[in-house]
């Protein structure tokens, strides 16, 4: 494997969040470490998994790297020391608690920002695998336009390699509080040659594969952690809309096992995922699109009614709990 440093300002940190999903995470890591043409460091943040994830990932690291090429840290060590473990190829961080999507990833982002050579941060879902040039293609797109703060990849369904999940991001409707992935279910052969047509329509970049410019974080800040799950990406993009553009790298291909970590592939969605989806739909609307709140509430109640009519009472109750601001359902593994 060859990792080429194109310039001193191209170093990237790849941040992967794990929660009870070490098998997916190791498959993701295997694909990431085939990447080339960009100098990078990989950081895995574990949200206090109970399935032995840290032990399994450490075993994988010991089998693959020399002892001086990787490190294992706690969140306390990361946040109390200046630039710990810099120069490593892989850093495993035990967050010590389930901090959610934003909170869990932000631990890794804070570590990356301690490194003055870090120019880009790539947030990558653990239930993805990547093409060998996926990172370099995304970096190339951002390097070509310094106004791009967040850049998405072509997301492809892992089990259907010719079907597109999204051309980088999604279009959001403030009337309904719903999003539609750009290019969803298109054939891979229809990937646009030029990113500009996609970029002008993007409301946000899908967080499953999102490249972030260092200056974006310096000016906009970290993801808001009070969402816990869902709407972090669109909140980030909306906060930055007067300072940065959203980008799309068509040739950066990422294969996504959509919903593996939280169980959204289960029938009707998991109770936990629906709770946060409905809760944060209203939270985001109140913050950025207050005049649209009545229509978003009506559309959400219509969704709840459809769950009930189909006999999906667990999903209906979870959604109502989220809308009402009640405590979330107890988190279990996918399928709850």
mmCIF file of C-alpha atoms in Angstrom:
data_model
loop_
_atom_site.group_PDB
_atom_site.id
_atom_site.type_symbol
_atom_site.label_atom_id
_atom_site.label_comp_id
_atom_site.label_asym_id
_atom_site.label_seq_id
_atom_site.Cartn_x
_atom_site.Cartn_y
_atom_site.Cartn_z
ATOM 1 C CA UNK A 1 0.000 0.000 0.000
ATOM 2 C CA UNK A 2 1.221 3.456 -0.878
ATOM 3 C CA UNK A 3 0.067 6.658 0.799
ATOM 4 C CA UNK A 4 1.202 9.738 -1.053
ATOM 5 C CA UNK A 5 1.401 13.180 0.501
ATOM 6 C CA UNK A 6 0.282 15.581 -2.205
ATOM 7 C CA UNK A 7 1.057 18.652 -0.119
ATOM 8 C CA UNK A 8 1.680 19.543 3.485
ATOM 9 C CA UNK A 9 -1.858 20.890 3.624
ATOM 10 C CA UNK A 10 -3.676 17.754 2.432
ATOM 11 C CA UNK A 11 -3.492 15.570 5.536
ATOM 12 C CA UNK A 12 -6.894 14.100 6.400
ATOM 13 C CA UNK A 13 -8.342 12.507 9.507
ATOM 14 C CA UNK A 14 -10.856 9.731 8.861
ATOM 15 C CA UNK A 15 -13.235 9.460 11.815
ATOM 16 C CA UNK A 16 -15.420 6.382 12.252
ATOM 17 C CA UNK A 17 -17.977 6.053 15.046
ATOM 18 C CA UNK A 18 -18.611 2.565 16.432
ATOM 19 C CA UNK A 19 -21.426 1.369 18.659
ATOM 20 C CA UNK A 20 -21.782 -2.392 19.090
ATOM 21 C CA UNK A 21 -20.769 -2.946 15.463
ATOM 22 C CA UNK A 22 -17.147 -4.079 15.407
ATOM 23 C CA UNK A 23 -17.622 -6.472 12.470
ATOM 24 C CA UNK A 24 -18.880 -3.670 10.232
ATOM 25 C CA UNK A 25 -16.218 -1.315 11.565
ATOM 26 C CA UNK A 26 -13.367 -3.714 10.806
ATOM 27 C CA UNK A 27 -14.691 -4.246 7.281
ATOM 28 C CA UNK A 28 -14.817 -0.462 6.898
ATOM 29 C CA UNK A 29 -11.249 -0.141 8.203
ATOM 30 C CA UNK A 30 -10.015 -2.791 5.781
ATOM 31 C CA UNK A 31 -11.336 -0.733 2.886
ATOM 32 C CA UNK A 32 -10.114 2.615 4.225
ATOM 33 C CA UNK A 33 -6.536 1.357 4.582
ATOM 34 C CA UNK A 34 -6.486 0.559 0.889
ATOM 35 C CA UNK A 35 -6.798 4.288 0.178
ATOM 36 C CA UNK A 36 -3.970 6.117 -1.551
ATOM 37 C CA UNK A 37 -2.837 9.529 -2.803
ATOM 38 C CA UNK A 38 -3.802 11.370 0.403
ATOM 39 C CA UNK A 39 -1.921 11.256 3.691
ATOM 40 C CA UNK A 40 -4.387 10.287 6.413
ATOM 41 C CA UNK A 41 -4.883 9.173 9.995
ATOM 42 C CA UNK A 42 -7.806 6.957 11.004
ATOM 43 C CA UNK A 43 -9.607 7.515 14.306
ATOM 44 C CA UNK A 44 -12.271 5.116 15.610
ATOM 45 C CA UNK A 45 -14.445 6.503 18.414
ATOM 46 C CA UNK A 46 -16.347 3.858 20.364
ATOM 47 C CA UNK A 47 -19.567 4.901 22.098
ATOM 48 C CA UNK A 48 -19.137 2.525 25.050
ATOM 49 C CA UNK A 49 -20.024 -0.660 23.155
ATOM 50 C CA UNK A 50 -21.030 -3.734 25.151
ATOM 51 C CA UNK A 51 -20.159 -6.342 22.516
ATOM 52 C CA UNK A 52 -16.386 -6.360 23.012
ATOM 53 C CA UNK A 53 -15.836 -3.948 20.135
ATOM 54 C CA UNK A 54 -12.716 -2.319 21.572
ATOM 55 C CA UNK A 55 -11.078 -5.690 22.212
ATOM 56 C CA UNK A 56 -11.882 -6.949 18.718
ATOM 57 C CA UNK A 57 -10.654 -3.769 17.060
ATOM 58 C CA UNK A 58 -7.462 -3.825 19.147
ATOM 59 C CA UNK A 59 -6.824 -7.425 18.073
ATOM 60 C CA UNK A 60 -7.296 -6.375 14.451
ATOM 61 C CA UNK A 61 -4.865 -3.476 14.904
ATOM 62 C CA UNK A 62 -2.225 -5.663 16.559
ATOM 63 C CA UNK A 63 -2.397 -8.107 13.669
ATOM 64 C CA UNK A 64 -2.085 -5.369 11.047
ATOM 65 C CA UNK A 65 0.246 -2.699 12.433
ATOM 66 C CA UNK A 66 3.480 -2.373 14.354
ATOM 67 C CA UNK A 67 3.037 -1.281 17.950
ATOM 68 C CA UNK A 68 4.271 2.250 17.208
ATOM 69 C CA UNK A 69 1.751 2.717 14.365
ATOM 70 C CA UNK A 70 -1.416 2.691 16.432
ATOM 71 C CA UNK A 71 -2.663 3.752 19.857
ATOM 72 C CA UNK A 72 -5.573 3.128 22.181
ATOM 73 C CA UNK A 73 -6.851 6.060 24.259
ATOM 74 C CA UNK A 74 -9.756 7.092 26.443
ATOM 75 C CA UNK A 75 -11.810 10.216 25.845
ATOM 76 C CA UNK A 76 -10.362 11.676 29.051
ATOM 77 C CA UNK A 77 -6.827 11.187 27.723
ATOM 78 C CA UNK A 78 -7.743 12.799 24.397
ATOM 79 C CA UNK A 79 -9.324 15.841 26.020
ATOM 80 C CA UNK A 80 -6.671 16.339 28.695
ATOM 81 C CA UNK A 81 -3.538 16.110 26.562
ATOM 82 C CA UNK A 82 -2.287 18.215 23.686
ATOM 83 C CA UNK A 83 -2.150 16.262 20.437
ATOM 84 C CA UNK A 84 -1.979 12.743 21.923
ATOM 85 C CA UNK A 85 -0.817 9.956 19.623
ATOM 86 C CA UNK A 86 -0.135 12.261 16.671
ATOM 87 C CA UNK A 87 1.745 10.535 13.885
ATOM 88 C CA UNK A 88 -0.093 7.245 14.372
ATOM 89 C CA UNK A 89 -1.892 5.576 11.494
ATOM 90 C CA UNK A 90 -4.756 4.366 13.679
ATOM 91 C CA UNK A 91 -6.135 5.692 16.972
ATOM 92 C CA UNK A 92 -8.850 3.852 18.909
ATOM 93 C CA UNK A 93 -10.738 6.005 21.418
ATOM 94 C CA UNK A 94 -13.079 4.694 24.111
ATOM 95 C CA UNK A 95 -15.627 7.459 24.614
ATOM 96 C CA UNK A 96 -16.813 5.943 27.892
ATOM 97 C CA UNK A 97 -20.515 6.580 27.193
ATOM 98 C CA UNK A 98 -22.984 6.562 24.326
ATOM 99 C CA UNK A 99 -22.609 10.182 23.250
ATOM 100 C CA UNK A 100 -24.779 9.885 20.149
ATOM 101 C CA UNK A 101 -23.739 10.595 16.569
ATOM 102 C CA UNK A 102 -22.531 14.153 17.036
ATOM 103 C CA UNK A 103 -21.033 13.729 20.492
ATOM 104 C CA UNK A 104 -19.246 10.527 19.562
ATOM 105 C CA UNK A 105 -17.766 11.944 16.373
ATOM 106 C CA UNK A 106 -16.889 15.263 17.997
ATOM 107 C CA UNK A 107 -14.377 13.470 20.247
ATOM 108 C CA UNK A 108 -12.451 12.470 17.133
ATOM 109 C CA UNK A 109 -12.900 15.881 15.532
ATOM 110 C CA UNK A 110 -11.403 17.578 18.593
ATOM 111 C CA UNK A 111 -8.404 15.256 18.396
ATOM 112 C CA UNK A 112 -7.941 15.970 14.689
ATOM 113 C CA UNK A 113 -8.114 19.713 15.248
ATOM 114 C CA UNK A 114 -5.200 19.471 17.688
ATOM 115 C CA UNK A 115 -3.014 18.504 14.737
ATOM 116 C CA UNK A 116 -1.903 21.631 12.845
ATOM 117 C CA UNK A 117 -1.322 19.495 9.732
ATOM 118 C CA UNK A 118 -4.961 18.408 9.599
ATOM 119 C CA UNK A 119 -6.597 20.045 6.591
ATOM 120 C CA UNK A 120 -9.644 17.786 6.168
ATOM 121 C CA UNK A 121 -11.786 15.556 8.340
ATOM 122 C CA UNK A 122 -13.764 12.704 6.775
ATOM 123 C CA UNK A 123 -16.719 11.489 8.827
ATOM 124 C CA UNK A 124 -17.480 7.960 7.723
ATOM 125 C CA UNK A 125 -20.215 5.645 8.951
ATOM 126 C CA UNK A 126 -18.926 2.349 10.292
ATOM 127 C CA UNK A 127 -21.459 0.498 8.113
ATOM 128 C CA UNK A 128 -19.721 1.632 4.924
ATOM 129 C CA UNK A 129 -16.881 0.453 2.757
ATOM 130 C CA UNK A 130 -15.059 2.787 0.391
ATOM 131 C CA UNK A 131 -13.478 2.655 -3.044
ATOM 132 C CA UNK A 132 -9.655 2.990 -2.931
ATOM 133 C CA UNK A 133 -9.761 6.548 -4.311
ATOM 134 C CA UNK A 134 -12.909 7.707 -2.487
ATOM 135 C CA UNK A 135 -11.023 9.967 -0.089
ATOM 136 C CA UNK A 136 -8.657 11.398 -2.678
ATOM 137 C CA UNK A 137 -11.552 12.191 -5.040
ATOM 138 C CA UNK A 138 -13.372 14.087 -2.303
ATOM 139 C CA UNK A 139 -10.207 15.979 -1.335
ATOM 140 C CA UNK A 140 -9.622 16.863 -4.998
ATOM 141 C CA UNK A 141 -13.129 18.336 -5.265
ATOM 142 C CA UNK A 142 -12.677 20.461 -2.151
ATOM 143 C CA UNK A 143 -9.205 21.577 -3.194
ATOM 144 C CA UNK A 144 -10.651 22.828 -6.466
ATOM 145 C CA UNK A 145 -13.128 25.135 -4.706
ATOM 146 C CA UNK A 146 -12.112 26.739 -1.427
ATOM 147 C CA UNK A 147 -15.689 27.865 -0.765
ATOM 148 C CA UNK A 148 -16.808 24.263 -0.224
ATOM 149 C CA UNK A 149 -17.009 23.534 3.488
ATOM 150 C CA UNK A 150 -18.728 20.135 3.394
ATOM 151 C CA UNK A 151 -18.434 17.627 0.555
ATOM 152 C CA UNK A 152 -20.416 14.450 -0.061
ATOM 153 C CA UNK A 153 -19.596 11.269 -1.932
ATOM 154 C CA UNK A 154 -21.662 9.088 -4.231
ATOM 155 C CA UNK A 155 -23.403 6.764 -1.766
ATOM 156 C CA UNK A 156 -24.171 3.353 -3.228
ATOM 157 C CA UNK A 157 -26.219 0.586 -1.652
ATOM 158 C CA UNK A 158 -23.770 -1.976 -0.289
ATOM 159 C CA UNK A 159 -25.880 -4.961 -1.326
ATOM 160 C CA UNK A 160 -26.921 -3.465 -4.683
ATOM 161 C CA UNK A 161 -23.747 -2.085 -6.199
ATOM 162 C CA UNK A 162 -25.463 -0.550 -9.230
ATOM 163 C CA UNK A 163 -28.073 1.390 -7.224
ATOM 164 C CA UNK A 164 -27.403 4.877 -5.825
ATOM 165 C CA UNK A 165 -28.528 5.942 -2.362
ATOM 166 C CA UNK A 166 -27.541 9.587 -2.847
ATOM 167 C CA UNK A 167 -25.505 11.897 -5.003
ATOM 168 C CA UNK A 168 -23.718 13.400 -2.026
ATOM 169 C CA UNK A 169 -26.641 14.870 -0.150
ATOM 170 C CA UNK A 170 -30.321 15.649 0.108
ATOM 171 C CA UNK A 171 -32.998 18.269 -0.513
ATOM 172 C CA UNK A 172 -34.982 19.352 2.538
ATOM 173 C CA UNK A 173 -38.562 20.636 2.535
ATOM 174 C CA UNK A 174 -39.299 23.049 5.405
ATOM 175 C CA UNK A 175 -43.042 22.510 4.793
ATOM 176 C CA UNK A 176 -42.926 18.811 5.660
ATOM 177 C CA UNK A 177 -39.690 18.493 7.630
ATOM 178 C CA UNK A 178 -38.717 15.676 5.299
ATOM 179 C CA UNK A 179 -35.691 15.159 3.090
ATOM 180 C CA UNK A 180 -35.189 13.514 -0.280
ATOM 181 C CA UNK A 181 -31.811 12.146 -1.278
ATOM 182 C CA UNK A 182 -30.576 13.554 -4.572
ATOM 183 C CA UNK A 183 -30.361 10.748 -7.125
ATOM 184 C CA UNK A 184 -31.960 8.169 -4.837
ATOM 185 C CA UNK A 185 -32.415 4.752 -6.498
ATOM 186 C CA UNK A 186 -30.725 5.898 -9.703
ATOM 187 C CA UNK A 187 -28.443 3.538 -11.541
ATOM 188 C CA UNK A 188 -24.738 3.983 -10.952
ATOM 189 C CA UNK A 189 -24.291 4.649 -14.670
ATOM 190 C CA UNK A 190 -26.255 7.912 -14.268
ATOM 191 C CA UNK A 191 -23.722 9.606 -11.971
ATOM 192 C CA UNK A 192 -23.440 13.208 -13.230
ATOM 193 C CA UNK A 193 -20.171 14.090 -14.896
ATOM 194 C CA UNK A 194 -20.210 17.574 -13.374
ATOM 195 C CA UNK A 195 -20.997 18.176 -9.701
ATOM 196 C CA UNK A 196 -22.439 21.662 -10.177
ATOM 197 C CA UNK A 197 -25.987 20.565 -11.078
ATOM 198 C CA UNK A 198 -26.173 18.497 -7.902
ATOM 199 C CA UNK A 199 -24.487 21.047 -5.648
ATOM 200 C CA UNK A 200 -26.923 23.862 -6.423
ATOM 201 C CA UNK A 201 -29.807 21.753 -5.101
ATOM 202 C CA UNK A 202 -28.216 20.391 -1.922
ATOM 203 C CA UNK A 203 -29.673 21.294 1.463
ATOM 204 C CA UNK A 204 -27.090 19.208 3.305
ATOM 205 C CA UNK A 205 -24.473 16.502 2.861
ATOM 206 C CA UNK A 206 -25.377 12.998 4.035
ATOM 207 C CA UNK A 207 -23.341 12.216 7.143
ATOM 208 C CA UNK A 208 -22.536 8.647 6.109
ATOM 209 C CA UNK A 209 -19.581 10.076 4.143
ATOM 210 C CA UNK A 210 -18.898 13.766 4.711
ATOM 211 C CA UNK A 211 -15.590 15.519 4.095
ATOM 212 C CA UNK A 212 -15.107 18.686 6.152
ATOM 213 C CA UNK A 213 -12.644 21.480 5.617
ATOM 214 C CA UNK A 214 -10.673 22.533 8.700
ATOM 215 C CA UNK A 215 -11.675 26.173 8.271
ATOM 216 C CA UNK A 216 -15.332 25.134 8.338
ATOM 217 C CA UNK A 217 -14.965 23.789 11.888
ATOM 218 C CA UNK A 218 -12.895 26.775 12.964
ATOM 219 C CA UNK A 219 -15.632 29.172 11.832
ATOM 220 C CA UNK A 220 -18.867 27.216 12.318
ATOM 221 C CA UNK A 221 -17.932 25.019 15.265
ATOM 222 C CA UNK A 222 -18.647 21.366 16.001
ATOM 223 C CA UNK A 223 -21.879 19.490 15.395
ATOM 224 C CA UNK A 224 -24.572 20.194 17.973
ATOM 225 C CA UNK A 225 -24.658 17.314 20.418
ATOM 226 C CA UNK A 226 -28.186 17.859 21.742
ATOM 227 C CA UNK A 227 -29.684 16.189 18.648
ATOM 228 C CA UNK A 228 -28.012 12.892 19.641
ATOM 229 C CA UNK A 229 -29.179 11.246 16.413
ATOM 230 C CA UNK A 230 -30.481 12.738 13.119
ATOM 231 C CA UNK A 231 -30.557 16.338 11.857
ATOM 232 C CA UNK A 232 -26.955 17.039 12.899
ATOM 233 C CA UNK A 233 -25.880 17.269 9.250
ATOM 234 C CA UNK A 234 -28.601 19.659 8.120
ATOM 235 C CA UNK A 235 -28.148 21.784 11.245
ATOM 236 C CA UNK A 236 -24.426 22.048 10.435
ATOM 237 C CA UNK A 237 -25.077 22.929 6.796
ATOM 238 C CA UNK A 238 -27.780 25.454 7.659
ATOM 239 C CA UNK A 239 -25.585 27.207 10.214
ATOM 240 C CA UNK A 240 -22.896 27.608 7.547
ATOM 241 C CA UNK A 241 -24.997 28.646 4.563
ATOM 242 C CA UNK A 242 -23.782 32.267 4.531
ATOM 243 C CA UNK A 243 -20.105 31.310 4.713
ATOM 244 C CA UNK A 244 -19.573 28.031 2.852
ATOM 245 C CA UNK A 245 -20.944 26.063 -0.078
ATOM 246 C CA UNK A 246 -21.859 22.377 -0.141
ATOM 247 C CA UNK A 247 -19.897 20.149 -2.499
ATOM 248 C CA UNK A 248 -20.265 16.814 -4.229
ATOM 249 C CA UNK A 249 -17.494 14.542 -5.511
ATOM 250 C CA UNK A 250 -19.117 12.231 -8.096
ATOM 251 C CA UNK A 251 -16.168 9.834 -8.388
ATOM 252 C CA UNK A 252 -15.832 9.371 -4.618
ATOM 253 C CA UNK A 253 -17.759 6.108 -4.217
ATOM 254 C CA UNK A 254 -18.878 4.827 -0.815
ATOM 255 C CA UNK A 255 -20.935 1.655 -0.268
ATOM 256 C CA UNK A 256 -23.476 1.947 2.531
ATOM 257 C CA UNK A 257 -25.332 -0.745 4.503
ATOM 258 C CA UNK A 258 -27.964 1.867 5.317
ATOM 259 C CA UNK A 259 -29.215 1.807 8.903
ATOM 260 C CA UNK A 260 -27.083 -1.071 10.209
ATOM 261 C CA UNK A 261 -25.919 0.728 13.340
ATOM 262 C CA UNK A 262 -29.295 1.966 14.614
ATOM 263 C CA UNK A 263 -31.708 -0.513 13.075
ATOM 264 C CA UNK A 264 -33.484 1.670 10.552
ATOM 265 C CA UNK A 265 -33.514 -1.204 8.106
ATOM 266 C CA UNK A 266 -35.982 -3.005 10.362
ATOM 267 C CA UNK A 267 -39.654 -2.960 9.384
ATOM 268 C CA UNK A 268 -40.946 0.525 10.011
ATOM 269 C CA UNK A 269 -37.690 1.641 11.631
ATOM 270 C CA UNK A 270 -36.453 1.015 15.156
ATOM 271 C CA UNK A 271 -38.265 2.656 18.055
ATOM 272 C CA UNK A 272 -35.099 4.516 19.050
ATOM 273 C CA UNK A 273 -34.414 5.850 15.556
ATOM 274 C CA UNK A 274 -38.007 7.011 15.096
ATOM 275 C CA UNK A 275 -38.025 8.701 18.484
ATOM 276 C CA UNK A 276 -35.063 10.886 17.552
ATOM 277 C CA UNK A 277 -36.250 11.411 13.987
ATOM 278 C CA UNK A 278 -39.586 12.869 15.070
ATOM 279 C CA UNK A 279 -38.140 14.744 18.049
ATOM 280 C CA UNK A 280 -35.398 16.407 16.056
ATOM 281 C CA UNK A 281 -37.618 17.204 13.094
ATOM 282 C CA UNK A 282 -39.514 19.557 15.397
ATOM 283 C CA UNK A 283 -36.370 20.797 17.171
ATOM 284 C CA UNK A 284 -34.726 21.757 13.870
ATOM 285 C CA UNK A 285 -37.895 23.398 12.568
ATOM 286 C CA UNK A 286 -38.289 25.495 15.721
ATOM 287 C CA UNK A 287 -34.710 26.680 15.421
ATOM 288 C CA UNK A 288 -34.513 27.538 11.711
ATOM 289 C CA UNK A 289 -38.015 27.450 10.169
ATOM 290 C CA UNK A 290 -40.450 28.469 12.925
ATOM 291 C CA UNK A 291 -43.233 29.645 10.543
ATOM 292 C CA UNK A 292 -43.391 26.119 9.100
ATOM 293 C CA UNK A 293 -43.883 24.405 12.480
ATOM 294 C CA UNK A 294 -47.676 23.878 12.129
ATOM 295 C CA UNK A 295 -47.336 22.071 8.800
ATOM 296 C CA UNK A 296 -44.436 19.952 10.062
ATOM 297 C CA UNK A 297 -46.455 18.922 13.128
ATOM 298 C CA UNK A 298 -49.417 17.981 10.926
ATOM 299 C CA UNK A 299 -47.229 15.902 8.589
ATOM 300 C CA UNK A 300 -45.637 14.177 11.588
ATOM 301 C CA UNK A 301 -49.029 13.324 13.089
ATOM 302 C CA UNK A 302 -50.102 11.947 9.727
ATOM 303 C CA UNK A 303 -47.057 9.658 9.777
ATOM 304 C CA UNK A 304 -47.967 8.507 13.296
ATOM 305 C CA UNK A 305 -51.517 7.736 12.165
ATOM 306 C CA UNK A 306 -50.198 5.644 9.286
ATOM 307 C CA UNK A 307 -48.063 3.634 11.713
ATOM 308 C CA UNK A 308 -51.117 3.008 13.890
ATOM 309 C CA UNK A 309 -53.339 2.014 10.972
ATOM 310 C CA UNK A 310 -50.723 -0.537 9.902
ATOM 311 C CA UNK A 311 -50.544 -2.006 13.388
ATOM 312 C CA UNK A 312 -47.044 -0.631 14.048
ATOM 313 C CA UNK A 313 -47.926 0.554 17.522
ATOM 314 C CA UNK A 314 -44.356 0.480 18.853
ATOM 315 C CA UNK A 315 -43.277 2.846 16.095
ATOM 316 C CA UNK A 316 -46.306 5.100 16.600
ATOM 317 C CA UNK A 317 -45.694 5.422 20.334
ATOM 318 C CA UNK A 318 -41.978 6.069 19.833
ATOM 319 C CA UNK A 319 -42.726 8.856 17.354
ATOM 320 C CA UNK A 320 -45.264 10.457 19.698
ATOM 321 C CA UNK A 321 -42.813 10.274 22.590
ATOM 322 C CA UNK A 322 -40.260 12.095 20.471
ATOM 323 C CA UNK A 323 -42.724 14.787 19.427
ATOM 324 C CA UNK A 324 -43.790 15.264 23.039
ATOM 325 C CA UNK A 325 -40.261 15.481 24.377
ATOM 326 C CA UNK A 326 -40.623 12.456 26.638
ATOM 327 C CA UNK A 327 -37.751 10.125 27.565
ATOM 328 C CA UNK A 328 -36.466 7.914 24.724
ATOM 329 C CA UNK A 329 -37.196 4.188 24.581
ATOM 330 C CA UNK A 330 -34.516 1.936 26.026
ATOM 331 C CA UNK A 331 -31.760 1.445 23.444
ATOM 332 C CA UNK A 332 -31.244 -2.103 22.273
ATOM 333 C CA UNK A 333 -29.446 -3.559 19.309
ATOM 334 C CA UNK A 334 -31.023 -3.056 15.830
ATOM 335 C CA UNK A 335 -34.620 -4.098 15.533
ATOM 336 C CA UNK A 336 -35.971 -2.443 18.686
#
